[in-house]
XYZ file of C-alpha atoms in Angstrom:
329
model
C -32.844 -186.810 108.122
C -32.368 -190.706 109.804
C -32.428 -190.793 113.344
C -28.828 -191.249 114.788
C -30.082 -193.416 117.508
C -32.587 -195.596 117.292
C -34.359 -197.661 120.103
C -35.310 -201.232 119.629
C -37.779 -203.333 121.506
C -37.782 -207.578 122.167
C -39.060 -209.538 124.281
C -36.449 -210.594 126.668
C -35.615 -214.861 125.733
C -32.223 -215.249 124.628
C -33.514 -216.242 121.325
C -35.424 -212.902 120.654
C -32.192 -210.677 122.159
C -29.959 -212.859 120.052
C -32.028 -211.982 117.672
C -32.540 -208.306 118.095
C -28.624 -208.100 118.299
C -28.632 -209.858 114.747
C -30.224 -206.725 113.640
C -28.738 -204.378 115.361
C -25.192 -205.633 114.283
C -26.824 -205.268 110.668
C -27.587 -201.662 111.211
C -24.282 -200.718 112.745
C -22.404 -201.717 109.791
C -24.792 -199.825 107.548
C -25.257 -196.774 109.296
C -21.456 -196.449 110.959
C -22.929 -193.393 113.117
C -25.956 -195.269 114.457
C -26.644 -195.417 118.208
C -28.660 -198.589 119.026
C -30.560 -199.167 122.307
C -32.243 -202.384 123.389
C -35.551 -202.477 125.531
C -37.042 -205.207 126.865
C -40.897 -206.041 126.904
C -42.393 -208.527 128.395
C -45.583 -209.434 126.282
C -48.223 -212.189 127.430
C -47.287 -214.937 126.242
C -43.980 -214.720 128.209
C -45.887 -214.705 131.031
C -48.098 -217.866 130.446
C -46.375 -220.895 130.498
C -48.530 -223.008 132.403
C -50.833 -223.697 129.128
C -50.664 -224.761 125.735
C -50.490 -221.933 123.451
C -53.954 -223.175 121.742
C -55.734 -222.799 124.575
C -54.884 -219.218 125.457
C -55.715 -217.799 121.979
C -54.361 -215.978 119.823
C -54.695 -211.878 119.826
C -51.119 -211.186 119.448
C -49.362 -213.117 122.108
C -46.120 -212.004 121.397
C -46.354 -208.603 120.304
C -49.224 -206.838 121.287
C -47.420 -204.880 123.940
C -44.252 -204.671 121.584
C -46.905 -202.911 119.168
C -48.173 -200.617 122.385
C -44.861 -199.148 122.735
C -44.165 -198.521 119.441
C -47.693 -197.238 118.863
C -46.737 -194.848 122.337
C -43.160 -193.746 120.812
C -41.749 -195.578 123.991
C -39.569 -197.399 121.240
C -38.656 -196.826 117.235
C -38.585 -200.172 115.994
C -39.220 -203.846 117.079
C -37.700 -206.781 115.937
C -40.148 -210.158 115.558
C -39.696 -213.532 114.650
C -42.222 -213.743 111.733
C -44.100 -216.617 112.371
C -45.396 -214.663 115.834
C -47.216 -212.071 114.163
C -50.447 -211.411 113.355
C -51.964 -211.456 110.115
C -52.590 -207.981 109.730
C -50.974 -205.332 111.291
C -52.635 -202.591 112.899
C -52.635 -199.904 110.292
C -50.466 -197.437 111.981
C -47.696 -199.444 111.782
C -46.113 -201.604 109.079
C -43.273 -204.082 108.570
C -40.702 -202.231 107.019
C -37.828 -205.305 106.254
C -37.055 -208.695 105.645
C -33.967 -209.648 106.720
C -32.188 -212.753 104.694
C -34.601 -215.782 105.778
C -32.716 -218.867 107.712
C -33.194 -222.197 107.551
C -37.165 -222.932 107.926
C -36.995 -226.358 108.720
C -37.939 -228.238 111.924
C -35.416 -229.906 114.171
C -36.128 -233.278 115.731
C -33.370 -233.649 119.043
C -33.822 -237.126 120.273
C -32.211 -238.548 123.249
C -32.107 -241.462 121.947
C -30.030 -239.810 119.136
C -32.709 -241.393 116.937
C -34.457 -239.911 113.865
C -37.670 -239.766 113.031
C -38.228 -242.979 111.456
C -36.378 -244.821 113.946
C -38.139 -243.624 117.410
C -39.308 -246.645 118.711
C -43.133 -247.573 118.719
C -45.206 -245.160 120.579
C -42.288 -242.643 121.223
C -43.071 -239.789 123.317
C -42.649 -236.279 121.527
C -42.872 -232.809 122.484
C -43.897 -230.193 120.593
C -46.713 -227.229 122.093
C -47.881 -226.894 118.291
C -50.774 -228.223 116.301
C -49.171 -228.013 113.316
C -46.430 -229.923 113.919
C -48.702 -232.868 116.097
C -51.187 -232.830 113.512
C -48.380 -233.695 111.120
C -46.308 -236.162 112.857
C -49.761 -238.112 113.817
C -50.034 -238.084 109.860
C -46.417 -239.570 109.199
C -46.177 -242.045 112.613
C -50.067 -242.399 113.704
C -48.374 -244.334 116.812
C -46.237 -241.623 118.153
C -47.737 -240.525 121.566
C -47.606 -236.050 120.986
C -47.225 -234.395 124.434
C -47.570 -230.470 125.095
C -44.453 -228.678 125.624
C -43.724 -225.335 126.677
C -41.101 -222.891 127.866
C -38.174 -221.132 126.123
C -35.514 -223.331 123.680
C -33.388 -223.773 126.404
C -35.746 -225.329 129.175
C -37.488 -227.268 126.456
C -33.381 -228.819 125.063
C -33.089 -229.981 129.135
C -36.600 -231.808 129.650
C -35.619 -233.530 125.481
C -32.778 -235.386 127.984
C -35.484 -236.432 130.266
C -37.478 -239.702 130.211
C -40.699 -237.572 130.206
C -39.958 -237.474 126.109
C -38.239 -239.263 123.362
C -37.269 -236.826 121.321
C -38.980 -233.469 120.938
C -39.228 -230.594 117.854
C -37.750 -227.016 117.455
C -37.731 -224.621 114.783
C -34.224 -225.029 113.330
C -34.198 -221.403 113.377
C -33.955 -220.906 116.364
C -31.572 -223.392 117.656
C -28.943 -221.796 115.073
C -29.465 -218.432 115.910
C -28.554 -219.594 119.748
C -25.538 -221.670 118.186
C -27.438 -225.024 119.175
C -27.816 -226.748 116.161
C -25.182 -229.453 117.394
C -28.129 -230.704 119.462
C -30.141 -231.151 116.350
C -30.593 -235.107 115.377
C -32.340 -234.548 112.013
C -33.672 -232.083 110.114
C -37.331 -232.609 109.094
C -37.510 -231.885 105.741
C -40.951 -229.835 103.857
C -42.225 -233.221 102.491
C -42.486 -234.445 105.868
C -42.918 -231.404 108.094
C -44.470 -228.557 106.403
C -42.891 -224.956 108.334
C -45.535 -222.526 109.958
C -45.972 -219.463 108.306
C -43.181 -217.617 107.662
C -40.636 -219.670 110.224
C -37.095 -218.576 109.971
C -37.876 -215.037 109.135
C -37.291 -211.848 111.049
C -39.664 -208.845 110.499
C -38.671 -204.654 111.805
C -41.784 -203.079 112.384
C -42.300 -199.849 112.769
C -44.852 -197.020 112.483
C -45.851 -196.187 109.139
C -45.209 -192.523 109.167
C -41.373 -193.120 110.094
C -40.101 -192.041 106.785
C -36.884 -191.541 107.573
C -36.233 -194.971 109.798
C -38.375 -196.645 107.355
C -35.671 -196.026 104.503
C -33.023 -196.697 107.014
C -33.671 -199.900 107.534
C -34.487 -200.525 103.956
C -30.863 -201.439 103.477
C -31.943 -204.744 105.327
C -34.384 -205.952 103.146
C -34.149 -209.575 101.226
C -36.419 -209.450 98.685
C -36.759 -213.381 97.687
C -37.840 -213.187 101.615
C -39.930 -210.520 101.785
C -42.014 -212.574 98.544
C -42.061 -216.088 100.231
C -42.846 -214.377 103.797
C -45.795 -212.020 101.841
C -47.231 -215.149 99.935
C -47.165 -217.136 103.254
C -49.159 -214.545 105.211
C -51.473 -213.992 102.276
C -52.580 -217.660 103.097
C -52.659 -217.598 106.233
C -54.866 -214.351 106.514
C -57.322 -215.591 104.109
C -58.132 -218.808 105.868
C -58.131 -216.792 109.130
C -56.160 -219.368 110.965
C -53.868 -219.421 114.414
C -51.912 -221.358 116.473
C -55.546 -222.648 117.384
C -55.190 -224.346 113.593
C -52.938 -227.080 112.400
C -51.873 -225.074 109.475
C -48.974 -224.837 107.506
C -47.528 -222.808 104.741
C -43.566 -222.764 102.672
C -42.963 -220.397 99.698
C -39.470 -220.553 98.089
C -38.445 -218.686 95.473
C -35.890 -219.024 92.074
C -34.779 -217.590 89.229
C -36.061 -218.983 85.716
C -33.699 -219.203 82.707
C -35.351 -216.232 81.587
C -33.996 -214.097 84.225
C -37.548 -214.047 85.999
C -38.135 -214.968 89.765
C -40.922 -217.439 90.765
C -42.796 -218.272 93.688
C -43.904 -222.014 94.856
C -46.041 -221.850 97.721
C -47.105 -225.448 99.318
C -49.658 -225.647 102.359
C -51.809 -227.714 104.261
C -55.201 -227.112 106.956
C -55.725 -230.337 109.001
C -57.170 -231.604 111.922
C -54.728 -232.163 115.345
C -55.017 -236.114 115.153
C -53.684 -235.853 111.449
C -56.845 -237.807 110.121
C -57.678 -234.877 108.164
C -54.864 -233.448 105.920
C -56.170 -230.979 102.678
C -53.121 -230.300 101.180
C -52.484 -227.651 97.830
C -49.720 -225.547 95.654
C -49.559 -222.780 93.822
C -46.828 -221.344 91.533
C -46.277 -218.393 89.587
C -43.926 -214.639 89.377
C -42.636 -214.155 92.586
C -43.812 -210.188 92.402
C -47.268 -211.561 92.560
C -46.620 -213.593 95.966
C -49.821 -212.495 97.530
C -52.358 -213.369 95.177
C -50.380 -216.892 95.206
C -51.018 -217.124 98.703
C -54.637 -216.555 98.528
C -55.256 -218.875 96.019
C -53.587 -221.504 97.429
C -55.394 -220.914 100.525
C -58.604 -220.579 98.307
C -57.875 -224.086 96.601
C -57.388 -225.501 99.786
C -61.261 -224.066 100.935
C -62.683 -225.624 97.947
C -60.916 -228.752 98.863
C -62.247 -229.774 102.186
C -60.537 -227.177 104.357
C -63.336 -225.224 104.804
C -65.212 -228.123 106.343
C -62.230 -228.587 108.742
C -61.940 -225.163 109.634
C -65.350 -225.313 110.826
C -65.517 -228.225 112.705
C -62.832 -226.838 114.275
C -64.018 -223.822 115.175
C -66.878 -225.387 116.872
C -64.647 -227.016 119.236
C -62.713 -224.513 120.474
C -63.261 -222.951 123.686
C -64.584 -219.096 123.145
C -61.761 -216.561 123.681
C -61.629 -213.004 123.098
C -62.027 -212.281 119.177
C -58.704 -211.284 117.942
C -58.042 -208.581 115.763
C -55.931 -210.715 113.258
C -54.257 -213.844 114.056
C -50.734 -215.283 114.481
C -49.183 -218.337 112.536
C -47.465 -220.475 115.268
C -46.692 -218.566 118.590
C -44.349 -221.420 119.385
């Protein structure tokens, strides 16, 4: 029998409980006798602000104690945005939907009201991710990247400051707090691959919840649940975190023959953007993980593994993590 009420946990941003009401609407409709509870977690990363999320490391940052209190029965379900979570999931627990995917894009907000092409010579932008500065020094080698942190909001007020030029968001998120009028342009793929999995929302639960398991079933997008599987699959197999300029973007269509396919595109390089290896892979979308590996597999062969390394070698030790997250950004 489903559980008439259910208890959901978030970290407490406005973005994650805007998000974690997303769901919840979603699971009102479908389940008209549903009780849904909210409960608020702070994890670790919420806590450290004062440093750039690469130098903090990456076991979980987001949702280890989210994890803890599902893992205790303190709550039923959590709500993530993808792109937080580890590779792997401890194996008590498993990611039970896929809601619809939004829009995966970056966001460049300029207060200059400037795109990217158009900042002026040695323009200042923010960002706190690797992937994204390792990918702008590849596009505009002149732009000067500076480390920002804090939640969307703080980061929208110090955009209007002269400390920056223009600064980057995941459009995402700016939509899902009804801020995408702030947005100046939209960085498309070509110029700014996503991280891992960016836009989508994954329920987690424990994986002997049977009954809350099919409950939430009714949630699940399945073009999403391909692109985000194919995504991870790359990102697990090169082992890489927000410690990584990494990137990865599956999308997925229907052929004339009724079919769905999977393209996945990704890219390892190094922070300065000298080093870029970049790949793609297509094929069915029901085999989305095997794409993902092999993608991440062509990229090894292709010099990755040789930045990977290097890398590796000059990052400060931190505790080993059990599995590692995309872009905790």
């Amino acid at each position: 029998m489903a559980p008439k009420r259910l208890r959901i946990g978030t970290r407490g941003s406005q973005l994650a409980l805007n998000q974690t009401e997303l769901v919840a609407g979603l699971l009102r409709r479908a389940h008209l006798d549903l009780q849904v509870d909210l409960q608020i977690i702070q994890t670790k990363g919420d806590l450290i602000l004062d440093r750039a999320l690469s130098r903090i490391g990456d076991k979980g940052l987001f949702v280890t104690e989210i994890e803890a209190a599902l893992l205790d029965g303190h709550i039923d379900l959590a709500v993530h945005s993808c792109k937080d979570l580890p590779s792997e999931v401890p194996a008590s627990l498993i990611l039970a939907a896929f809601p619809a995917r939004a829009d995966a894009r970056d966001a460049l907000i300029s207060r200059h009201g400037l795109g990217l092409d158009r900042l002026p010579h040695a323009a200042r932008i923010g960002t706190s991710s690797l992937r994204r500065a390792c990918q702008l020094r590849r596009y505009r080698p002149d732009l000067e990247v500076v480390d920002l942190r804090g939640n969307v909001d703080t980061r929208l007020r110090k955009a209007l400051t002269h400390d920056y030029d223009a600064i980057v968001l995941a459009s995402a998120g700016l939509s899902r707090l009804d801020l995408a009028g702030s947005v100046t342009e939209f960085l498309e793929p070509e110029i700014m691959l996503p991280a891992v999995a960016q836009g989508a929302l994954g329920l987690e639960c424990r994986a002997d919840a049977a009954e809350l398991i099919g409950l939430v079933a009714v949630l699940d997008d399945r073009a999403t649940r391909w692109e985000v599987e194919a995504e991870r699959a790359f990102l697990a197999r090169l082992q890489g975190g927000c410690q990584v300029p990494l990137a990865a973007y599956a999308t997925v269509s229907q052929a004339r023959s009724g079919e769905w396919d999977l393209c996945i595109r990704g890219l390892v390089g190094t922070a300065d953007g000298v080093q870029v290896v970049r790949g793609e892979q297509r094929g069915p979308a029901c085999t989305a993980r095997e794409l993902g590996t092999a993608l991440a597999e062509d990229l090894l062969g292709g010099g990755a593994d040789l930045i990977l390394e290097q890398l590796s070698r000059s990052v400060p030790a931190v505790e080993t993590p059990r599995a590692l997250s995309a872009e905790a950004s």
